[in-house]
Coordinates of C-alpha atoms in Angstrom, one line a residue:
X1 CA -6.6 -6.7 -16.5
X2 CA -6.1 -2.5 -15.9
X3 CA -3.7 -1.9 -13.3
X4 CA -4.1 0.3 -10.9
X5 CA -2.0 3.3 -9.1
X6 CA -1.9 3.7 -5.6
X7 CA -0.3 7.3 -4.3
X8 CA 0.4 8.6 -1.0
X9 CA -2.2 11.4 0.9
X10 CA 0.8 13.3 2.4
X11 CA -0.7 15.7 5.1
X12 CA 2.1 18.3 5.0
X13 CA 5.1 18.5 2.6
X14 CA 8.1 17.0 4.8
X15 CA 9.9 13.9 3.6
X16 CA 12.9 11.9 4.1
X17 CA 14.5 14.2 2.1
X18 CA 13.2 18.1 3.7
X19 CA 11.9 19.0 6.9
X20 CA 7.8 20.4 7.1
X21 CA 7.6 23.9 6.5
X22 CA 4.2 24.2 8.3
X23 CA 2.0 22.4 10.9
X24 CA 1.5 18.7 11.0
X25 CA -1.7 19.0 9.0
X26 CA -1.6 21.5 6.5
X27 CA -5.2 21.7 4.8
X28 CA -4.3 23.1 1.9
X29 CA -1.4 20.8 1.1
X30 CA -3.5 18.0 1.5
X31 CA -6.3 19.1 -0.7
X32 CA -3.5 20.1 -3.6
X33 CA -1.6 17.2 -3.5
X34 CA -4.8 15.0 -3.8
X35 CA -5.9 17.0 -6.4
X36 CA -2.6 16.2 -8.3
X37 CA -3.7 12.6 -7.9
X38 CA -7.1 12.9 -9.4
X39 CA -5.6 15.5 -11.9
X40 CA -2.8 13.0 -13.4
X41 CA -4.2 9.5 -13.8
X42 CA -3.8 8.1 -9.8
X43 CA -6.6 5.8 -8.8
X44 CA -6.6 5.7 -4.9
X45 CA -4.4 7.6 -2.7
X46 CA -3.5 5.8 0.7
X47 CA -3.6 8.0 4.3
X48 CA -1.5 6.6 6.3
X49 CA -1.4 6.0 10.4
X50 CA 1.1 7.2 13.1
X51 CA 0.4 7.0 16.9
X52 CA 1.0 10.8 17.1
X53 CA -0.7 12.0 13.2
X54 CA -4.0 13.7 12.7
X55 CA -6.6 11.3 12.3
X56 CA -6.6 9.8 8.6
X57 CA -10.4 9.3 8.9
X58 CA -11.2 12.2 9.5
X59 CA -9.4 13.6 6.6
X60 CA -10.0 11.4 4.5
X61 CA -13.5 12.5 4.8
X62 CA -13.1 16.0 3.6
X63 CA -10.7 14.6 0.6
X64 CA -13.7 12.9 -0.5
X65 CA -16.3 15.6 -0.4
X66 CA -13.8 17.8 -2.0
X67 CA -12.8 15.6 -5.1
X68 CA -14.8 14.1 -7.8
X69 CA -13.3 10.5 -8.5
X70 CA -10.4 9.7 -6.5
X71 CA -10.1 6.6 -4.3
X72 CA -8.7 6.4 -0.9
X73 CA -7.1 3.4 1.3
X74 CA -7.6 4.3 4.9
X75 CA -4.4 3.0 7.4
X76 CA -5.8 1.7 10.5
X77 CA -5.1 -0.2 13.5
X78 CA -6.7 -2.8 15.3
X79 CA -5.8 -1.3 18.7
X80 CA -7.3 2.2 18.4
X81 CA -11.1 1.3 18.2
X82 CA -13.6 -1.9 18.2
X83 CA -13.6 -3.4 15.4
X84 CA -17.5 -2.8 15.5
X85 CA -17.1 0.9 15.5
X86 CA -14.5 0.6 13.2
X87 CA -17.5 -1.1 10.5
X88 CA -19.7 2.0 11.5
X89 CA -16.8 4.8 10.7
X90 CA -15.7 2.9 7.4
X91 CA -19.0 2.4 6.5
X92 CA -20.0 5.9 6.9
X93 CA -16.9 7.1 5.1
X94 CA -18.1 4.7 2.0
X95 CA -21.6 6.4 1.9
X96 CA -19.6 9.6 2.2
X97 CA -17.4 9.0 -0.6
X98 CA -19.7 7.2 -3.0
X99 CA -18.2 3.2 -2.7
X100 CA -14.5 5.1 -2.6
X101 CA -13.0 3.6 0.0
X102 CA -10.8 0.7 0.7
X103 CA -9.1 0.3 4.2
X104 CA -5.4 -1.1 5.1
X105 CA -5.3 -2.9 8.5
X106 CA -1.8 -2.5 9.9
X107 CA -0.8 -5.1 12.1
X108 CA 1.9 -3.1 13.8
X109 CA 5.7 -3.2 13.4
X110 CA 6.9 -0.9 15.8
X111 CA 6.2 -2.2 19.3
X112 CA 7.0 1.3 20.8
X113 CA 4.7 3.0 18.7
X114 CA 2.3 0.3 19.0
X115 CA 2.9 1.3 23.2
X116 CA 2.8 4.5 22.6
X117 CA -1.7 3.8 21.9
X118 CA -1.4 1.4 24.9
X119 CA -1.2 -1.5 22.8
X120 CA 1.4 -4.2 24.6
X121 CA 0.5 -7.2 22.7
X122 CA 3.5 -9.8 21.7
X123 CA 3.9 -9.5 17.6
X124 CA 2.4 -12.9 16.9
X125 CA -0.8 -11.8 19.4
X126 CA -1.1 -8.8 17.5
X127 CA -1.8 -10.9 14.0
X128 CA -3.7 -12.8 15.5
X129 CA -6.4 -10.1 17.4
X130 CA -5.8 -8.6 13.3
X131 CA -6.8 -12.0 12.1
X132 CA -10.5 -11.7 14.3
X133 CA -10.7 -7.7 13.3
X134 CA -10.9 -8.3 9.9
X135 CA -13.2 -11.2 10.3
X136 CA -15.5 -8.9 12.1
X137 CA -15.2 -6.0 10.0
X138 CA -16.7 -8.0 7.1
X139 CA -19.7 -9.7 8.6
X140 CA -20.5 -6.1 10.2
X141 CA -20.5 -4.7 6.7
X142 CA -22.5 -7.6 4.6
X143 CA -24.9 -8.7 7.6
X144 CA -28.2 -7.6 8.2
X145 CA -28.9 -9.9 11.0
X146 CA -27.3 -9.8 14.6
X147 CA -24.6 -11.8 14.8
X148 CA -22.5 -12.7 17.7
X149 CA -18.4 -13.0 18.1
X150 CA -16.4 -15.0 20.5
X151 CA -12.7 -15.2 20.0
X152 CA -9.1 -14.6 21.9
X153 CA -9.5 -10.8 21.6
X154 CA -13.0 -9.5 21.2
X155 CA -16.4 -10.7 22.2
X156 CA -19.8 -9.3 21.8
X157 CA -23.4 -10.4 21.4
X158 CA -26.1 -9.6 18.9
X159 CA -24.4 -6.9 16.9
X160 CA -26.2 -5.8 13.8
X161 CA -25.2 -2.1 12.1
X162 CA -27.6 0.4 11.0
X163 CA -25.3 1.8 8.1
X164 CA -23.4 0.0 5.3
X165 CA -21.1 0.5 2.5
X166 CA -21.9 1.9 -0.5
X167 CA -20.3 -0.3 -2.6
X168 CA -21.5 -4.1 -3.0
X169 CA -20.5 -6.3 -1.2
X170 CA -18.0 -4.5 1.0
X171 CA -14.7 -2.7 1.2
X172 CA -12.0 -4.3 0.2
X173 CA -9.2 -5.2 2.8
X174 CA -5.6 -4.4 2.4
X175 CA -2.7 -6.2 4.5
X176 CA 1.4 -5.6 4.5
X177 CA 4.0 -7.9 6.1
X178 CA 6.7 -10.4 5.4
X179 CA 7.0 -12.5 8.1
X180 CA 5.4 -16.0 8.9
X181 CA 2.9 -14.7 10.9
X182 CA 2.0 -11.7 8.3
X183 CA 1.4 -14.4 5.1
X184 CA -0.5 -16.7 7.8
X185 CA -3.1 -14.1 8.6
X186 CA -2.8 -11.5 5.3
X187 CA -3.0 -14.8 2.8
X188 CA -6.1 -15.9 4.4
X189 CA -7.9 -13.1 5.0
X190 CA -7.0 -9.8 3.2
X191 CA -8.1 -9.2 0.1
X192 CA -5.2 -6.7 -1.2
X193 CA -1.3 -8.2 -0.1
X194 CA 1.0 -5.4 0.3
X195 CA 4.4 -5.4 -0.6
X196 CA 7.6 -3.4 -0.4
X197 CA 9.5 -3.0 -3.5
X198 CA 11.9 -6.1 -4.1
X199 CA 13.9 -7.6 -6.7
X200 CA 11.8 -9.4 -9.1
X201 CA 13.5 -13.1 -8.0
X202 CA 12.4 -11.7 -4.0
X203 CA 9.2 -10.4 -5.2
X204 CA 8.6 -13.7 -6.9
X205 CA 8.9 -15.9 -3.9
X206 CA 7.0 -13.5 -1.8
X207 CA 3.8 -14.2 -4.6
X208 CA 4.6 -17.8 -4.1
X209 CA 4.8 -18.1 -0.5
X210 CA 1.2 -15.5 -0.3
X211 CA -0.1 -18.0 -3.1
X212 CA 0.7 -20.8 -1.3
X213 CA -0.7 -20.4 2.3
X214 CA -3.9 -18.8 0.3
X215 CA -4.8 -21.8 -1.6
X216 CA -4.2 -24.0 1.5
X217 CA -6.1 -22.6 3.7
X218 CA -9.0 -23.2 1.2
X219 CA -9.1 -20.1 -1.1
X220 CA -10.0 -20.4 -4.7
X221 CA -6.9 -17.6 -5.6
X222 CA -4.8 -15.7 -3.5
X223 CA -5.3 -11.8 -2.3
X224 CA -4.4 -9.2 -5.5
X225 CA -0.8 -8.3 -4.8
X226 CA 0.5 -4.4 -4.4
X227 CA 4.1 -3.6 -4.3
X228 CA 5.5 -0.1 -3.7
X229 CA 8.3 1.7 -5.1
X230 CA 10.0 5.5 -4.6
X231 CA 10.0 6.6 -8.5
X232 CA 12.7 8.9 -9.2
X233 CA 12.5 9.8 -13.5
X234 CA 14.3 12.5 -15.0
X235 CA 14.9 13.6 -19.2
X236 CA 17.7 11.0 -19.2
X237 CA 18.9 8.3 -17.2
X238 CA 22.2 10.4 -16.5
X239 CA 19.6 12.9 -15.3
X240 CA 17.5 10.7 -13.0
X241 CA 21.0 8.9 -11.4
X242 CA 21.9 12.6 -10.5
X243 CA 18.9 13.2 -8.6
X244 CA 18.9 9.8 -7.2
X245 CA 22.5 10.8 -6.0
X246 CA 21.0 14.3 -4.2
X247 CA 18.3 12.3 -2.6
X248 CA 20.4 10.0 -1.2
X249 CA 22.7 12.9 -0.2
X250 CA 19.4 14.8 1.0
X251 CA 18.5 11.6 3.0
X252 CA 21.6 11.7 4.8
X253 CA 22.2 14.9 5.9
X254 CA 18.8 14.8 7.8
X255 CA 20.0 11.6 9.5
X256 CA 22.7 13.3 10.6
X257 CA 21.6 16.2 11.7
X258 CA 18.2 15.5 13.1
X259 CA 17.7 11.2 14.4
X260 CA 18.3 10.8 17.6
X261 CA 20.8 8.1 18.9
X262 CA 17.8 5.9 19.1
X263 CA 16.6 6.7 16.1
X264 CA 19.9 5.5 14.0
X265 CA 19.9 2.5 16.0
X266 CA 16.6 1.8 14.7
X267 CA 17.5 2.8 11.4
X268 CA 20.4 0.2 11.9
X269 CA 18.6 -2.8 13.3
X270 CA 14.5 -2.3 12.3
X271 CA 11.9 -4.6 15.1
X272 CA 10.0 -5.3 11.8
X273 CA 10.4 -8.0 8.8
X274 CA 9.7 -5.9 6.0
X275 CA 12.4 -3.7 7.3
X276 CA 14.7 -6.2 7.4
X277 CA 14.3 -7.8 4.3
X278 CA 15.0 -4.8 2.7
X279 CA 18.5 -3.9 4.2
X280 CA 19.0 -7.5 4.0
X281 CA 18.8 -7.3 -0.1
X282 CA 20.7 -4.1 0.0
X283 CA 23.8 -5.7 1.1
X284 CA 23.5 -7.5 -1.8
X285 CA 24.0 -4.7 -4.4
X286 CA 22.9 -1.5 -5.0
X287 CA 21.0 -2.1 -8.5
X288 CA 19.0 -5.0 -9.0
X289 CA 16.8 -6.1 -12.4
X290 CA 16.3 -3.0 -14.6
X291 CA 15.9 0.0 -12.7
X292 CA 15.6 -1.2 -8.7
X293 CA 18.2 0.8 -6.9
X294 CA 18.8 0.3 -2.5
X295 CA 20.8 2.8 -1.2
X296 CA 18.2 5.5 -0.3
X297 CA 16.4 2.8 1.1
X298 CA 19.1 1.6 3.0
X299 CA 20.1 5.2 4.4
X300 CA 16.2 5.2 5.5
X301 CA 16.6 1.9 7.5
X302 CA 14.4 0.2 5.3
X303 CA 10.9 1.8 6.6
X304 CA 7.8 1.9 4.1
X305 CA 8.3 1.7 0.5
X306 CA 12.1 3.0 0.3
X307 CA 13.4 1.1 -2.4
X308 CA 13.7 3.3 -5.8
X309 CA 13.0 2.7 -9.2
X310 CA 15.2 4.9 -10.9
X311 CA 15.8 6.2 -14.6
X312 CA 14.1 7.6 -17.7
X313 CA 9.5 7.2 -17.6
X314 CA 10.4 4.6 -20.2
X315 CA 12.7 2.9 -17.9
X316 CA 10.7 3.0 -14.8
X317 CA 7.4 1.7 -17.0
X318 CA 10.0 -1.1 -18.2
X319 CA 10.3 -1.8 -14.9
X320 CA 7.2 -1.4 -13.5
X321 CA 6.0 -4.3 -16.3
X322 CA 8.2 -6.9 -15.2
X323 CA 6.6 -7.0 -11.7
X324 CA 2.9 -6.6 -13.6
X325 CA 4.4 -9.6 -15.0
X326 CA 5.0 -11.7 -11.9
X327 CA 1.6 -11.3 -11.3
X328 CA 1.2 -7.7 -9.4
X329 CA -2.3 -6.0 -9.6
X330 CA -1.7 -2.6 -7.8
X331 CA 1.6 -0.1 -8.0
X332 CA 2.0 1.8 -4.7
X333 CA 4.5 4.9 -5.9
X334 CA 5.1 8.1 -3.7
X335 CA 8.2 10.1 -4.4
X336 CA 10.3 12.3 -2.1
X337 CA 9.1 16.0 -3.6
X338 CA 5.4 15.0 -3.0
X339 CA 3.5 17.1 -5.6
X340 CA 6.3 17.8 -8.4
X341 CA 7.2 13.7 -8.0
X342 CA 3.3 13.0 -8.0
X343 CA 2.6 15.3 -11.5
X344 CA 5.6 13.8 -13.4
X345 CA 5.0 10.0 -12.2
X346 CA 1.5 10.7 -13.4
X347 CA 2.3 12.5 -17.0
X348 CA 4.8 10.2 -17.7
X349 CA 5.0 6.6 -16.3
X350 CA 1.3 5.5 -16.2
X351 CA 0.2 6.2 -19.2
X352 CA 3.0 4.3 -20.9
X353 CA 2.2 1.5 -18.2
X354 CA -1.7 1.6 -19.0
X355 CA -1.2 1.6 -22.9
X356 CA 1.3 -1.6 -22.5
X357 CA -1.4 -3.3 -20.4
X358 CA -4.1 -2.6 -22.7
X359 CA -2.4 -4.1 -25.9
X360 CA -1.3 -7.0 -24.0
X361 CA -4.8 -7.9 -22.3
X362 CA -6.2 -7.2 -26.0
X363 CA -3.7 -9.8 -27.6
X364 CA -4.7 -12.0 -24.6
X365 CA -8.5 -11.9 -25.3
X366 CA -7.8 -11.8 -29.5
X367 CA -5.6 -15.0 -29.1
X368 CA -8.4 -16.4 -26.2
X369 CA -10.9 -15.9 -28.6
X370 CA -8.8 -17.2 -31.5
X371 CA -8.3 -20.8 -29.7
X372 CA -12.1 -21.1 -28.7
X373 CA -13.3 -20.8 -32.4
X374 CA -10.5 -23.4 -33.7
X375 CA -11.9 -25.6 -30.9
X376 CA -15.3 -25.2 -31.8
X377 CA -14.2 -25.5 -35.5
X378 CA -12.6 -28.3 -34.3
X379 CA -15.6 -30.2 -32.7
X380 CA -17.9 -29.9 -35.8
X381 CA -15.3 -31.3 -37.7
X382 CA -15.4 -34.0 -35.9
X383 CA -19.0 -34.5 -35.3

């Protein structure tokens, strides 16, 4: 089955590793580095959400009248709208963007950012109002009738929309988390898990546990799974462990210079599981399976996709295919020099990634098709 490749919709050129050099949305940016998406073999690009950031709708809007064919996964929160609104602005987006759009419900992990929207929900209450959102969203999206909704955190009566998504039947729903209350909610209702990048025995279990909790509550498979990496490829792999080396210096210096006391606390001890997990593994080892490497995302505190896949394109695709392996449907990648990192990643890691996949799904469906005539030979033999 064709993978696919999920990058990042930066909306200025700051990163872990370099400060912005202009304002918070900068509209050329934006359009340039999607561009390089669409340009270099990406399928969706994802727009994130912070309580302070431009609105990702909004932009995501003109990214899609402004490019031909590339995808977009819209971050949004339960707290910041209805979740009947919500239907009406994704819905419109979908129209806008010709059946382009995916949305990613974010539960919250940051209760002070969560605060900062006026949000003061306990975690656990916060999966479950996500639970009822995403419930909502796709009735709103797939029924024609009114329909009515009573639950712990939203009630209305006799809702029916007027606009729908392009694409048949609806959007599909991505979810992160890693705690018992994320694979509760996420394993029963999204329709995309989110991961962070793991070692393959973590990643493994995660698959498991999402697997698990989907087929109990009744579903006939679980959600497609996504895991996210921070590629960092050079020439050689004495090349690419030199710039993971200045990264990691880069990463530093700006901790150091620039995060508040609070802010290194948090890096320290993160409120979310994800988080955790992540520094938890990194003081394990540095390097993990082929190419995973955890000190830049230890030095980040964990937060978003931070672990690295470092080396050669061949290395990283090596790498890449053992978690294709375990079952993983979408590769999240965003690297620390947006644009450059976005180019080479697509010139040089997915095509050798898409080219493995094909020959393997083609000696799949050759030795599928091979066992279905020997059983029909088979059958008339015996008949």
């Amino acid at each position: 089955m064709p993978i696919e490749f999920l990058g990042i919709a930066a909306l200025n050129n700051g990163s872990e590793t370099q400060p912005r050099t202009g304002p918070s949305f900068d509209l050329d940016y934006t359009l340039r580095l999607a561009r390089a998406h669409e340009d270099h073999g990406w399928d969706r690009v994802l727009f994130a959400y912070h309580s302070g950031s431009p609105d990702p709708a909004s932009i995501a809007a003109l990214v899609a009248a402004k490019l031909d064919s590339l995808k977009i996964l819209l971050a949004h929160r339960p707290n910041v709208s209805y979740p009947t609104y919500a239907a009406k602005v994704v819905a419109t987006l979908d129209q806008i963007s010709a059946g382009r759009v995916n949305l990613h419900v974010i539960t919250g992990g940051s209760t002070a950012d969560q605060a900062a929207e006026g949000d003061h929900l306990s975690k656990d209450d916060r999966y479950e109002r996500t639970g009822e959102y995403i419930r909502i969203l796709k009735q709103a999206w797939t029924s024609t009738e009114a329909f009515s909704f009573v639950g712990s955190h939203y009630r209305f009566e006799d809702f029916v929309s007027d606009i729908f998504p392009a694409q048949s039947p609806r959007p599909q729903i991505s979810f992160g988390g890693s705690s018992p209350a994320a694979y509760s909610i996420g394993a029963v209702e999204a329709d995309i898990f989110a991961l962070w990048g793991e070692p393959l025995a973590d990643t493994a279990e995660q698959i498991q546990t999402i697997t698990d909790a989907a087929l109990a509550a009744g579903r006939t498979e679980r959600p497609r799974i996504q895991v996210a990496f921070r590629p960092i490829i050079a020439a050689t792999e004495a090349l690419a462990w030199r710039k993971a080396e200045d990264i990691l210096g880069k990463i530093e210096q700006r901790v150091a210079t620039t995060a508040t006391p609070e802010q290194v606390a948090a890096l320290h001890s993160p409120e979310n599981a994800g988080s955790q997990r992540l520094l938890r593994i990194a003081e394990q080892g540095d390097r993990f399976d082929k190419a995973l490497w955890t000190k830049a995302g230890k030095a980040a505190g964990g937060r978003g996709n931070s672990n690295a896949l470092v080396g050669t394109p061949e290395q990283v695709a090596a790498a890449l295919l053992d978690y294709i392996d375990l079952g993983v449907d979408i590769i999240s990648a965003r690297g620390y020099d947006y644009v450059d990192d976005t180019v080479d990643f697509g010139r040089y890691v997915i095509p050798l990634v898409r080219e493995e996949v094909a020959k393997r799904d083609a000696a799949a469906a050759s030795a599928s098709a091979s066992a279905s005539a020997s059983e029909k030979g088979s059958s008339r033999d015996a008949a």
